[in-house]
Amino acid sequence: MSGSTEGLELRSTATADGRLRLTLEPVALGEPGPDEVIVRLEAAPINPSDLGLLLGPADMATLRAEGTADRPELVADIPPHLLRAVAGRLGQSLAVGNEGAGTVVQAGENVRDLLGRKVAMVGGGMFAQYRKIHARACIPLPEGASAADGAGMFVNPLTALGFVETMKAEGHTAIVHTAAASNLGQMLNRICQADGIALVNIVRSEAQAAILKGIGARYVIDSGAEDFQARLVEAIAETGATIGFDAIGGGKLASHILNAMEAAALRKAGSYSIYGNNSAKQVYIYGALDTGPTVLNRAFGLSWGLGGWLLTNFLQKIGPDAARLRQRVADELHTTFASHYSTVIGLAEALRPEIVTAYQKKATGEKYLIDPTR
Amino acid sequence: MSGSTEGLELRSTATADGRLRLTLEPVALGEPGPDEVIVRLEAAPINPSDLGLLLGPADMATLRAEGTADRPELVADIPPHLLRAVAGRLGQSLAVGNEGAGTVVQAGENVRDLLGRKVAMVGGGMFAQYRKIHARACIPLPEGASAADGAGMFVNPLTALGFVETMKAEGHTAIVHTAAASNLGQMLNRICQADGIALVNIVRSEAQAAILKGIGARYVIDSGAEDFQARLVEAIAETGATIGFDAIGGGKLASHILNAMEAAALRKAGSYSIYGNNSAKQVYIYGALDTGPTVLNRAFGLSWGLGGWLLTNFLQKIGPDAARLRQRVADELHTTFASHYSTVIGLAEALRPEIVTAYQKKATGEKYLIDPTR
């Protein structure tokens, strides 16, 4: 191929008049630099972490198709009181898609060996036909792996491994995880089983509980059950979990976890202290399935922490040690880190109202993959 | 004096039938061990941090005097729904009072040099006529200092210094503080002015603002003002404060601080990120002036932390380095760390309903000192 590579990119634009617009923009990629490659995208998962940028705070009830058959557009309204939340992106045409995989079709002079290889990539802008990217952000896929196999090699696997690394770095020995039947949650179960780490899974339905029990999870608790808090205390007391990772964010779940950790610690406590038990208790919020306020009933003393957890911050903190994690993902791509996609769509389909409605639900067991070659 | 030292101790007892009872118990102290001393208490401040143990969650509207003139008692009701919060202390007669000062009246064989010295102490049970304690928990007062001067040498001074140490240890350069006109808040202003650290003071009235401006505070913001959030963003942007210490705990104040830190950071930010600005933002809750739920409107991205801050945990973490902080307190006892008491009461008076009503209000400018020799 020559330097004339041109392709469509999915773009998301929020405007001051309260519209969110998804479009497919033709982009000329130009020549790759000496350390860059141009990759033809063949698979890119729609992760929960993509949806915030893709759809912003738009009202899903107002989704409508506009544009033409050749150049489809999707439009939705942003409620006026939520416009402030996207002030930083108004008027900007933003590329979307954290990760993907495909075939290297052009390569700079220093990275010619990658030409023709299938690679996985991380770095944004992956909902596109082509992506120009630094070779450092690519991992050649192992022999026999398809683009779909490698498309989700970064976000979920490194997040799940990041939870375990964070647990160890901060001196904890067992984990509580919410929204635990997700693709990520299932990976975390496989990692913890392999590594002998106790994991308390919190789910929101019996169907989700069944999924996890089916893959061998030992502690699975339904937050909708009447005896939820009592069972949570029991599981935490048994496992000694003093760190939690919460995908939900809003509501009282983080508070329930901290209070259960405190109650479990007090069972073993000696003398009474007005300041609560002095064991460290930590919950990290890494998602926002509920964007409402986080409400803490602080009956858990003064030895506690709540915070945000973001993969890019974690990777920055561990630095070169990330290579070890990436290698494990590559080694266990078809086992621990296997992703299952329920539906494969083309780039234009990602703009169809009924399909957007389906994938933005983030329903357990439903995971969408974009194949831009369709 | 012989081994027959006996004195009254203030005790707080919560019972399963929903009563909180304050009593004065006669206690025989026994001989001090080889490294122990017996101190006659002459001054012990009633700090906000004492009130939780002293009064628990009792309903202040139900305070009533019982007992006899010789052995007064104070009784109050604990609302049934709050009994669970004190499950760990039910039926226990608990000594109260974190710190105090007085004269050494007996000393073990290894610490005879302390006999007759005035010392300050930390370690609980200071609302008493006598306290037997390890010599290590005592600091001899500098020449010319009274027991009242030294009575508050530990909790507030080390907490204020602890905030500054925590700020430095975690890589921040300026501080936000709430309930900032308190005795502790005034100390923090004096420390920050001496050390050249920018401090954003949040207060809840214009009268409190006036106190702080009177001692030279530069950034003072009234959380009741209509433009509170805008002024907070402005002050944080100017000072670069990315760590806050919150005495209030309940409500939305911690959330307002984190959101103001995010807004200030976004002013300087480059490109838009759905995950918010990646500068670290931290708020520690160290008090509970509002025991209601903490409510977080998470518009501050994913680079944030909220947690409990407790002096004893901090001192444990810094270990022997605490000696440096204690020395500074002793050196600046009459300046930076001077405490002012509005009212001095005896031990029995601390049980009088109208006096309890007054000191439990924690009103700015009112600080009570117990003198058990009265």
XYZ file of C-alpha atoms in Angstrom:
748
model
C 0.000 0.000 0.000
C 1.073 3.592 -0.586
C 0.846 6.697 1.608
C -2.668 7.358 0.366
C -4.388 5.176 3.014
C -7.743 6.711 3.846
C -10.478 5.297 6.035
C -13.544 6.066 8.072
C -13.295 6.898 11.759
C -16.160 6.908 14.201
C -16.361 10.303 15.881
C -18.432 11.573 18.794
C -19.225 15.269 19.109
C -21.180 17.025 21.850
C -22.349 20.547 21.091
C -23.386 23.497 23.210
C -26.941 23.310 21.874
C -27.354 19.971 23.680
C -26.768 17.442 20.906
C -24.559 14.393 20.824
C -23.685 13.346 17.289
C -21.927 10.162 16.116
C -20.516 10.324 12.613
C -18.156 8.406 10.332
C -15.447 10.750 9.107
C -13.116 9.994 6.199
C -9.557 10.522 7.392
C -6.305 10.454 5.412
C -3.688 8.778 7.603
C -0.521 10.084 5.943
C 2.807 8.272 5.971
C 3.784 6.438 9.172
C 6.798 7.867 10.997
C 9.945 5.712 11.302
C 8.614 3.957 14.461
C 4.952 3.959 13.453
C 2.662 1.495 11.749
C -0.710 1.746 10.043
C -3.039 -1.034 11.109
C -6.215 -2.122 9.342
C -8.662 -2.670 12.202
C -10.453 -6.022 12.117
C -11.850 -6.165 15.643
C -12.510 -3.655 18.412
C -14.614 -4.463 21.495
C -17.181 -2.025 22.848
C -16.083 -1.939 26.488
C -18.072 -0.226 29.253
C -15.120 2.167 29.452
C -15.758 3.272 25.836
C -19.369 4.244 26.396
C -18.703 7.375 28.427
C -16.783 8.981 25.589
C -19.006 7.498 22.875
C -22.403 8.506 24.235
C -21.625 11.034 26.966
C -24.635 11.854 29.102
C -27.047 11.737 26.115
C -30.629 10.647 26.742
C -30.967 7.194 25.114
C -34.716 7.731 24.664
C -33.954 10.435 22.091
C -31.671 8.403 19.768
C -32.437 9.059 16.098
C -30.789 8.238 12.792
C -29.815 11.165 10.543
C -27.454 11.628 7.612
C -27.501 9.466 4.498
C -27.055 5.774 3.754
C -23.448 6.478 2.730
C -22.748 8.777 5.651
C -25.056 7.726 8.490
C -25.250 9.837 11.620
C -26.721 9.188 15.027
C -28.115 12.061 17.066
C -29.344 12.227 20.652
C -30.219 14.995 23.067
C -28.106 15.855 26.107
C -30.324 17.005 28.990
C -29.481 20.667 29.739
C -28.491 20.016 33.369
C -25.886 17.466 32.202
C -24.230 19.740 29.650
C -21.863 21.096 32.311
C -20.457 17.585 32.759
C -19.179 17.629 29.161
C -18.050 21.260 29.067
C -14.484 20.095 28.399
C -15.372 18.362 25.116
C -17.991 20.669 23.554
C -17.477 21.159 19.846
C -14.613 18.638 19.615
C -14.884 15.741 17.164
C -13.487 12.908 19.296
C -12.201 9.538 18.093
C -13.454 6.616 20.179
C -12.412 3.043 21.027
C -9.735 2.174 23.577
C -8.401 -1.018 22.041
C -8.517 -3.217 18.976
C -6.625 -5.579 16.732
C -5.891 -5.922 13.033
C -3.219 -6.302 10.384
C -0.236 -3.997 9.857
C -0.544 -2.634 6.298
C 2.222 0.000 6.387
C 5.277 0.219 8.627
C 7.930 2.870 9.248
C 11.584 2.139 8.470
C 12.494 1.020 11.993
C 9.599 -1.397 12.378
C 9.369 -3.065 8.989
C 9.320 -6.499 10.640
C 5.742 -5.813 11.723
C 4.450 -5.529 8.159
C 1.707 -8.094 7.572
C 1.583 -9.127 11.254
C -1.598 -9.246 13.256
C -1.283 -6.938 16.266
C -3.329 -5.847 19.253
C -3.303 -2.150 20.136
C -4.298 0.209 22.898
C -4.513 3.972 22.655
C -7.909 5.296 21.600
C -9.444 5.895 18.182
C -9.880 2.175 17.470
C -13.447 2.416 16.143
C -12.011 3.097 12.678
C -10.979 1.336 9.504
C -7.319 2.284 9.964
C -5.199 3.494 12.825
C -1.727 5.030 12.665
C 0.081 4.258 15.897
C 3.514 3.968 17.521
C 4.784 0.402 17.309
C 5.300 0.446 21.085
C 1.519 0.488 21.564
C 1.179 -2.759 19.560
C 1.665 -6.369 20.610
C 2.092 -8.953 17.804
C -0.507 -11.653 18.389
C 0.637 -15.170 19.118
C 0.562 -17.645 16.210
C -2.958 -18.797 15.446
C -4.741 -15.982 17.289
C -7.387 -14.072 15.365
C -7.935 -10.323 15.528
C -11.048 -11.029 17.617
C -8.934 -13.066 20.042
C -6.550 -10.166 20.531
C -8.944 -7.238 20.329
C -9.574 -7.178 24.074
C -6.042 -7.938 25.250
C -5.528 -4.703 27.108
C -8.388 -3.090 28.970
C -10.086 -5.968 30.772
C -7.062 -8.263 31.256
C -4.772 -5.497 32.542
C -7.546 -4.107 34.731
C -8.172 -7.512 36.327
C -4.438 -8.084 36.809
C -4.159 -4.512 38.072
C -6.646 -5.251 40.840
C -4.523 -8.164 42.030
C -1.312 -6.125 41.789
C -2.930 -3.254 43.697
C -4.107 -5.690 46.365
C -0.570 -6.965 46.857
C 1.108 -3.555 46.692
C -1.178 -2.196 49.403
C -0.773 -5.179 51.721
C -4.145 -6.893 51.351
C -4.685 -10.609 50.764
C -8.219 -11.020 49.393
C -10.591 -8.987 47.222
C -14.227 -7.904 47.038
C -15.493 -7.181 43.506
C -18.842 -5.776 42.368
C -20.685 -6.256 39.069
C -18.695 -9.436 39.363
C -20.311 -11.459 36.548
C -19.009 -9.054 33.896
C -16.444 -10.147 31.327
C -13.862 -8.457 33.560
C -15.282 -10.115 36.659
C -15.033 -13.549 35.102
C -11.402 -12.926 34.187
C -10.741 -11.815 37.754
C -12.239 -15.086 39.004
C -9.969 -17.097 36.710
C -6.899 -15.128 37.829
C -7.757 -15.461 41.520
C -8.432 -19.192 41.190
C -5.115 -19.688 39.400
C -3.216 -17.585 41.925
C -4.972 -18.859 45.063
C -6.486 -15.509 46.040
C -9.861 -15.433 47.786
C -12.435 -13.333 45.913
C -15.830 -12.177 47.168
C -18.114 -11.626 44.145
C -21.070 -9.250 44.511
C -23.697 -9.582 41.778
C -27.129 -8.087 41.229
C -29.172 -11.137 40.188
C -29.397 -14.867 40.642
C -28.674 -15.322 36.922
C -25.352 -13.535 37.390
C -24.639 -15.632 40.472
C -25.219 -18.775 38.405
C -22.679 -17.653 35.789
C -19.981 -17.240 38.416
C -20.800 -20.456 40.237
C -20.566 -22.138 36.839
C -16.921 -21.084 36.539
C -16.084 -22.209 40.041
C -16.521 -19.038 42.096
C -16.775 -19.847 45.792
C -18.096 -16.605 47.266
C -20.985 -15.118 45.285
C -23.433 -12.740 46.973
C -26.532 -11.175 45.456
C -26.849 -7.556 46.586
C -30.596 -7.820 46.047
C -30.984 -10.574 48.651
C -32.505 -9.686 52.000
C -29.588 -11.096 53.949
C -27.023 -9.398 51.685
C -25.205 -7.446 54.392
C -25.016 -10.418 56.772
C -23.674 -12.691 54.027
C -21.184 -10.031 52.968
C -19.830 -9.737 56.511
C -19.586 -13.538 56.672
C -17.682 -13.819 53.380
C -15.326 -10.991 54.305
C -14.688 -12.494 57.733
C -13.878 -15.867 56.114
C -11.651 -14.512 53.346
C -10.069 -11.574 55.172
C -10.804 -9.315 52.196
C -9.918 -5.718 53.069
C -9.823 -4.221 49.558
C -12.729 -3.861 47.162
C -13.113 -2.789 43.527
C -16.465 -1.317 42.607
C -17.761 -0.889 39.060
C -21.033 0.683 40.174
C -19.920 3.849 41.922
C -23.256 5.395 42.818
C -25.474 4.484 45.747
C -24.510 2.746 48.966
C -22.628 -0.328 47.772
C -19.130 0.991 48.565
C -20.444 2.011 51.984
C -21.898 -1.468 52.544
C -18.535 -3.033 51.681
C -16.582 -0.768 54.054
C -19.102 -1.370 56.829
C -18.933 -5.127 56.267
C -15.112 -5.001 56.427
C -15.389 -3.094 59.708
C -17.938 -5.540 61.136
C -15.737 -8.484 60.159
C -12.682 -6.832 61.751
C -14.559 -6.053 64.971
C -15.323 -9.754 65.428
C -11.632 -10.310 66.034
C -11.023 -7.004 67.805
C -9.758 -6.643 71.340
C -10.778 -3.550 73.271
C -13.353 -1.005 72.140
C -12.224 2.096 70.281
C -14.454 5.009 69.413
C -12.403 5.356 66.212
C -13.295 1.891 64.996
C -11.021 -0.987 64.141
C -7.573 0.118 63.030
C -7.173 -2.402 60.193
C -6.903 -0.728 56.780
C -10.082 -0.905 54.697
C -10.034 0.269 51.074
C -12.561 0.401 48.248
C -11.702 1.653 44.756
C -14.391 2.858 42.376
C -13.344 2.063 38.807
C -16.639 2.318 36.930
C -19.881 4.231 36.938
C -22.692 1.819 36.149
C -24.618 4.089 38.530
C -23.653 7.716 37.888
C -25.684 8.937 40.884
C -24.128 10.151 44.152
C -22.002 7.815 46.264
C -23.496 7.700 49.764
C -21.337 6.667 52.720
C -22.771 5.797 56.109
C -19.546 6.163 58.026
C -19.938 3.461 60.670
C -16.518 2.087 59.714
C -14.257 4.101 61.988
C -11.373 6.202 60.713
C -9.117 3.561 59.101
C -10.589 3.541 55.627
C -10.089 4.807 52.129
C -12.231 5.244 49.062
C -10.809 6.343 45.750
C -10.868 6.227 42.008
C -8.979 3.491 40.154
C -7.953 4.060 36.557
C -5.965 1.618 34.424
C -3.772 4.304 32.844
C -2.838 5.694 36.273
C -2.044 2.184 37.496
C 0.137 1.427 34.460
C 1.964 4.712 34.895
C 2.643 3.848 38.522
C 4.078 0.389 37.848
C 6.113 1.539 34.853
C 8.238 -1.145 33.137
C 6.683 -3.850 35.335
C 3.675 -3.664 33.000
C 5.615 -5.838 30.521
C 5.273 -8.805 32.897
C 1.500 -8.353 32.991
C 1.262 -7.996 29.194
C 3.275 -11.163 28.757
C 0.933 -13.090 31.029
C -2.035 -11.877 28.998
C -0.380 -13.058 25.760
C 0.548 -16.421 27.330
C -2.973 -17.049 28.634
C -4.930 -15.394 25.825
C -7.092 -18.438 25.095
C -7.683 -19.421 28.737
C -7.634 -16.893 31.583
C -8.108 -13.901 29.303
C -10.484 -15.295 26.684
C -13.258 -12.847 25.805
C -16.586 -13.924 24.396
C -18.533 -11.654 22.084
C -22.250 -12.142 21.649
C -22.576 -9.919 18.576
C -20.259 -8.689 15.821
C -21.238 -5.455 14.042
C -19.781 -3.194 11.356
C -18.720 0.400 11.887
C -21.924 1.846 10.384
C -24.071 -0.484 12.461
C -22.535 0.991 15.612
C -24.539 4.141 14.722
C -27.924 2.448 14.314
C -30.336 3.490 17.116
C -31.609 -0.027 17.895
C -28.052 -1.395 18.066
C -26.803 1.475 20.242
C -29.759 0.860 22.543
C -28.691 -2.772 22.827
C -24.959 -2.341 23.468
C -25.227 0.590 25.840
C -27.238 -1.581 28.260
C -24.019 -3.363 29.252
C -26.154 -6.425 29.949
C -24.284 -9.364 31.462
C -23.372 -11.926 28.814
C -23.824 -9.443 25.961
C -20.632 -8.033 24.561
C -20.303 -6.328 21.192
C -17.346 -6.433 18.849
C -16.915 -3.986 15.979
C -15.378 -5.413 12.793
C -14.612 -2.354 10.628
C -13.906 -4.544 7.576
C -17.582 -5.449 7.294
C 3.138 9.583 99.090
C 2.574 5.886 99.678
C 0.976 3.235 97.470
C -2.457 4.103 98.812
C -3.192 6.797 96.202
C -6.886 6.754 95.440
C -8.875 9.157 93.287
C -12.025 9.708 91.302
C -12.196 8.838 87.610
C -14.861 10.008 85.226
C -16.450 6.976 83.553
C -18.888 6.653 80.688
C -21.110 3.583 80.389
C -23.655 2.760 77.697
C -26.101 -0.005 78.498
C -28.279 -2.285 76.422
C -31.429 -0.661 77.821
C -30.513 2.549 75.987
C -28.908 4.624 78.738
C -25.675 6.525 78.780
C -24.369 7.139 82.291
C -21.490 9.346 83.405
C -20.193 8.613 86.902
C -17.211 9.412 89.119
C -15.651 6.172 90.310
C -13.175 5.942 93.193
C -10.141 4.028 91.952
C -7.098 2.780 93.867
C -4.086 3.256 91.620
C -1.688 0.794 93.238
C 2.099 1.099 93.144
C 3.655 2.419 89.929
C 5.821 -0.096 88.054
C 9.567 0.603 87.695
C 8.991 2.739 84.549
C 5.665 4.225 85.611
C 4.591 7.376 87.347
C 1.433 8.495 89.098
C 0.396 11.989 88.065
C -2.049 14.266 89.874
C -4.115 15.747 87.043
C -4.406 19.531 87.154
C -5.673 20.233 83.652
C -7.347 18.199 80.897
C -8.999 19.805 77.858
C -12.347 18.609 76.551
C -11.444 18.100 72.891
C -13.998 17.340 70.174
C -12.266 13.961 69.929
C -13.235 13.186 73.547
C -16.929 13.757 73.069
C -17.615 10.618 71.037
C -16.452 8.370 73.849
C -17.843 10.613 76.599
C -21.385 11.065 75.299
C -21.733 8.435 72.570
C -24.867 8.915 70.484
C -26.969 9.973 73.516
C -29.825 12.414 72.965
C -28.733 15.691 74.557
C -32.366 16.716 75.091
C -32.705 13.929 77.661
C -29.774 14.859 79.920
C -30.668 14.581 83.612
C -28.770 14.644 86.903
C -28.996 11.581 89.129
C -26.956 10.192 92.020
C -26.065 12.201 95.141
C -24.162 15.407 95.824
C -21.115 13.291 96.788
C -21.457 10.909 93.888
C -23.217 12.806 91.089
C -24.308 10.954 87.975
C -25.446 12.150 84.589
C -27.924 10.082 82.591
C -29.172 10.438 79.017
C -31.130 8.246 76.628
C -29.607 6.622 73.559
C -32.151 6.473 70.711
C -32.843 2.768 69.965
C -31.730 2.990 66.313
C -28.322 4.275 67.423
C -27.674 1.524 69.967
C -26.084 -0.647 67.269
C -23.402 1.986 66.769
C -22.189 1.423 70.351
C -22.598 -2.364 70.441
C -18.851 -2.712 71.043
C -18.921 -0.783 74.342
C -22.203 -1.833 75.952
C -21.868 -2.517 79.663
C -18.234 -1.354 79.842
C -17.282 1.402 82.269
C -14.900 3.439 80.107
C -12.350 5.994 81.271
C -12.360 9.198 79.184
C -9.996 12.051 78.304
C -7.246 11.784 75.717
C -4.705 14.163 77.210
C -3.891 16.195 80.267
C -1.159 17.589 82.483
C -0.287 17.619 86.155
C 2.364 16.877 88.758
C 4.180 13.571 89.260
C 3.393 12.439 92.819
C 4.875 8.918 92.713
C 7.532 7.489 90.419
C 8.903 4.006 89.759
C 12.545 3.194 90.494
C 13.774 3.861 86.930
C 12.094 7.247 86.594
C 12.609 8.859 89.995
C 13.911 12.009 88.326
C 10.349 12.834 87.304
C 9.109 13.074 90.878
C 7.628 16.528 91.497
C 7.872 17.524 87.823
C 4.979 18.937 85.864
C 4.294 16.694 82.855
C 1.917 16.543 79.908
C 0.443 13.135 79.016
C -1.458 11.392 76.294
C -3.161 8.024 76.534
C -6.784 8.181 77.678
C -8.375 8.244 81.132
C -7.256 11.810 81.821
C -10.595 13.027 83.215
C -9.504 11.809 86.655
C -7.803 12.991 89.808
C -4.827 10.667 89.304
C -3.424 8.713 86.394
C -0.851 5.904 86.517
C 1.039 5.897 83.234
C 4.267 4.787 81.560
C 6.872 7.539 81.746
C 7.272 7.300 77.977
C 3.786 8.791 77.542
C 4.802 11.903 79.528
C 6.670 15.023 78.463
C 8.142 17.196 81.249
C 6.852 20.725 80.701
C 9.314 23.492 79.942
C 10.275 25.760 82.833
C 7.528 28.225 83.666
C 4.738 26.373 81.854
C 1.590 25.689 83.839
C -0.420 22.468 83.671
C -3.027 24.375 81.640
C -0.331 25.411 79.170
C 0.697 21.796 78.659
C -2.670 20.070 78.916
C -3.358 20.297 75.168
C 0.175 19.566 73.932
C -0.690 16.397 72.072
C -3.990 16.082 70.262
C -4.432 19.404 68.480
C -0.752 20.290 67.934
C 0.219 16.848 66.615
C -2.925 16.693 64.477
C -2.154 20.068 62.890
C 1.487 19.103 62.338
C 0.284 15.717 61.073
C -1.754 17.402 58.349
C 1.339 19.229 57.111
C 3.477 16.071 57.304
C 0.811 14.089 55.427
C 0.633 16.810 52.792
C 4.379 16.566 52.219
C 4.571 12.784 52.367
C 1.881 12.464 49.702
C 3.394 15.045 47.380
C 0.994 17.948 47.808
C 1.994 21.570 48.381
C -1.048 23.364 49.805
C -3.995 22.435 52.031
C -7.759 22.899 52.278
C -9.137 22.735 55.839
C -12.745 22.782 57.050
C -14.177 23.950 60.384
C -11.100 26.076 60.032
C -11.696 28.551 62.855
C -11.419 25.835 65.506
C -8.584 25.792 68.019
C -6.935 23.206 65.753
C -7.637 25.313 62.665
C -6.006 28.353 64.213
C -2.909 26.311 65.056
C -2.814 25.057 61.480
C -2.905 28.661 60.244
C 0.026 29.570 62.497
C 2.023 26.544 61.324
C 1.314 27.215 57.654
C 2.182 30.897 57.981
C 5.461 30.022 59.706
C 6.305 27.336 57.152
C 5.147 29.217 54.038
C 2.401 26.763 53.106
C -0.757 28.062 51.428
C -3.924 27.151 53.352
C -7.520 27.461 52.165
C -9.773 27.859 55.222
C -13.437 26.870 54.922
C -15.660 28.211 57.707
C -19.404 28.234 58.325
C -20.017 31.828 59.388
C -18.735 35.344 58.933
C -17.826 35.457 62.629
C -15.510 32.486 62.104
C -14.072 34.126 58.996
C -13.311 37.235 61.063
C -11.376 35.187 63.647
C -9.129 33.735 60.960
C -8.611 37.003 59.157
C -7.671 38.458 62.543
C -4.754 36.016 62.767
C -3.597 36.741 59.236
C -5.291 33.999 57.206
C -5.281 34.869 53.507
C -7.829 32.422 52.078
C -11.028 32.210 54.111
C -14.254 31.031 52.486
C -17.688 30.833 54.074
C -19.447 27.638 52.957
C -22.764 29.381 53.570
C -22.068 32.076 50.968
C -23.885 31.886 47.655
C -20.681 31.990 45.639
C -18.973 29.417 47.867
C -18.136 26.904 45.128
C -16.816 29.572 42.731
C -14.636 31.100 45.443
C -13.386 27.671 46.473
C -12.321 26.873 42.896
C -10.585 30.255 42.719
C -8.675 29.741 45.972
C -7.658 26.196 45.022
C -6.532 27.345 41.575
C -4.425 30.091 43.169
C -2.865 27.955 45.894
C -2.630 24.637 44.050
C -4.150 22.841 47.051
C -4.794 19.193 46.192
C -5.236 17.772 49.694
C -7.995 18.598 52.151
C -8.710 17.764 55.794
C -12.358 17.744 56.777
C -13.642 17.855 60.356
C -17.291 17.729 59.316
C -17.580 14.381 57.556
C -21.269 14.319 56.729
C -22.986 16.056 53.828
C -21.457 17.265 50.588
C -18.493 19.320 51.736
C -15.823 16.714 50.877
C -17.497 16.329 47.486
C -17.459 20.100 46.939
C -13.738 20.184 47.734
C -12.891 17.331 45.337
C -15.002 18.900 42.602
C -13.352 22.283 43.153
C -9.904 20.629 42.918
C -10.968 19.010 39.646
C -12.358 22.275 38.255
C -9.141 24.095 39.192
C -7.032 21.363 37.548
C -9.123 21.423 34.371
C -8.352 25.123 33.922
C -4.761 24.168 33.246
C -5.545 20.888 31.470
C -4.608 20.046 27.920
C -6.837 17.653 26.024
C -10.189 16.345 27.216
C -10.349 13.020 29.065
C -13.549 11.249 29.990
C -11.733 10.089 33.149
C -11.152 13.625 34.353
C -7.900 15.345 35.145
C -5.150 12.957 36.211
C -3.743 15.086 39.027
C -4.091 13.429 42.442
C -6.897 14.858 44.569
C -7.254 13.747 48.192
C -9.572 14.619 51.072
C -9.221 13.127 54.561
C -12.120 13.092 56.995
C -10.787 13.377 60.543
C -13.866 14.453 62.476
C -17.593 13.996 62.543
C -19.193 17.336 63.369
C -21.926 16.042 61.039
C -22.470 12.329 61.664
C -24.868 12.034 58.706
C -23.989 10.305 55.423
C -21.149 11.601 53.267
C -22.532 12.327 49.790
C -20.200 12.412 46.789
C -21.225 13.807 43.425
C -18.444 12.167 41.449
C -17.785 14.823 38.812
C -14.085 14.710 39.688
C -12.851 11.971 37.380
C -11.021 8.883 38.615
C -7.881 10.384 40.175
C -9.146 11.006 43.674
C -9.121 9.620 47.168
C -11.221 10.068 50.275
C -10.290 8.470 53.558
C -10.239 8.592 57.316
C -7.377 10.327 59.109
C -6.597 9.385 62.692
C -3.771 10.813 64.796
C -2.799 7.478 66.332
C -2.554 5.831 62.901
C -0.448 8.733 61.655
C 1.905 8.555 64.654
C 2.260 4.813 64.190
C 3.153 5.336 60.547
C 5.874 7.942 61.184
C 7.340 6.046 64.141
C 10.382 7.655 65.817
C 9.999 10.763 63.637
C 7.222 11.781 66.037
C 9.905 12.992 68.458
C 10.738 15.839 66.068
C 7.103 16.951 66.057
C 6.815 16.722 69.856
C 9.943 18.800 70.232
C 8.519 21.507 67.991
C 5.358 21.581 70.095
C 7.408 21.996 73.292
C 9.570 24.702 71.699
C 6.577 26.700 70.456
C 4.168 25.963 73.305
C 3.437 29.602 74.049
C 3.217 30.764 70.443
C 2.187 28.433 67.592
C 0.593 25.881 69.890
C -0.974 28.090 72.538
C -4.481 26.960 73.461
C -7.065 29.270 74.934
C -9.722 27.970 77.294
C -12.916 29.913 77.787
C -14.052 27.990 80.877
C -12.381 25.915 83.580
C -14.538 23.354 85.399
C -14.070 20.693 88.073
C -14.549 16.974 87.558
C -18.029 16.936 89.120
C -19.107 19.932 87.063
C -18.329 17.967 83.884
C -21.420 15.887 84.824
C -23.837 18.810 85.279
C -26.507 18.834 82.527
C -26.269 22.558 81.739
C -22.474 22.374 81.514
C -22.518 19.249 79.330
C -25.013 21.009 77.066
C -22.584 23.908 76.758
C -19.356 22.035 76.057
C -20.831 19.447 73.705
C -21.844 22.256 71.313
C -18.181 22.593 70.253
C -18.925 26.266 69.579
C -16.076 28.214 68.009
C -14.146 30.173 70.628
C -15.499 28.084 73.506
C -13.138 25.511 74.875
C -13.457 23.798 78.233
C -10.666 22.705 80.533
C -11.206 20.270 83.398
C -9.183 20.933 86.541
C -9.667 17.834 88.727
C -8.074 19.536 91.765
C -11.083 21.842 92.084
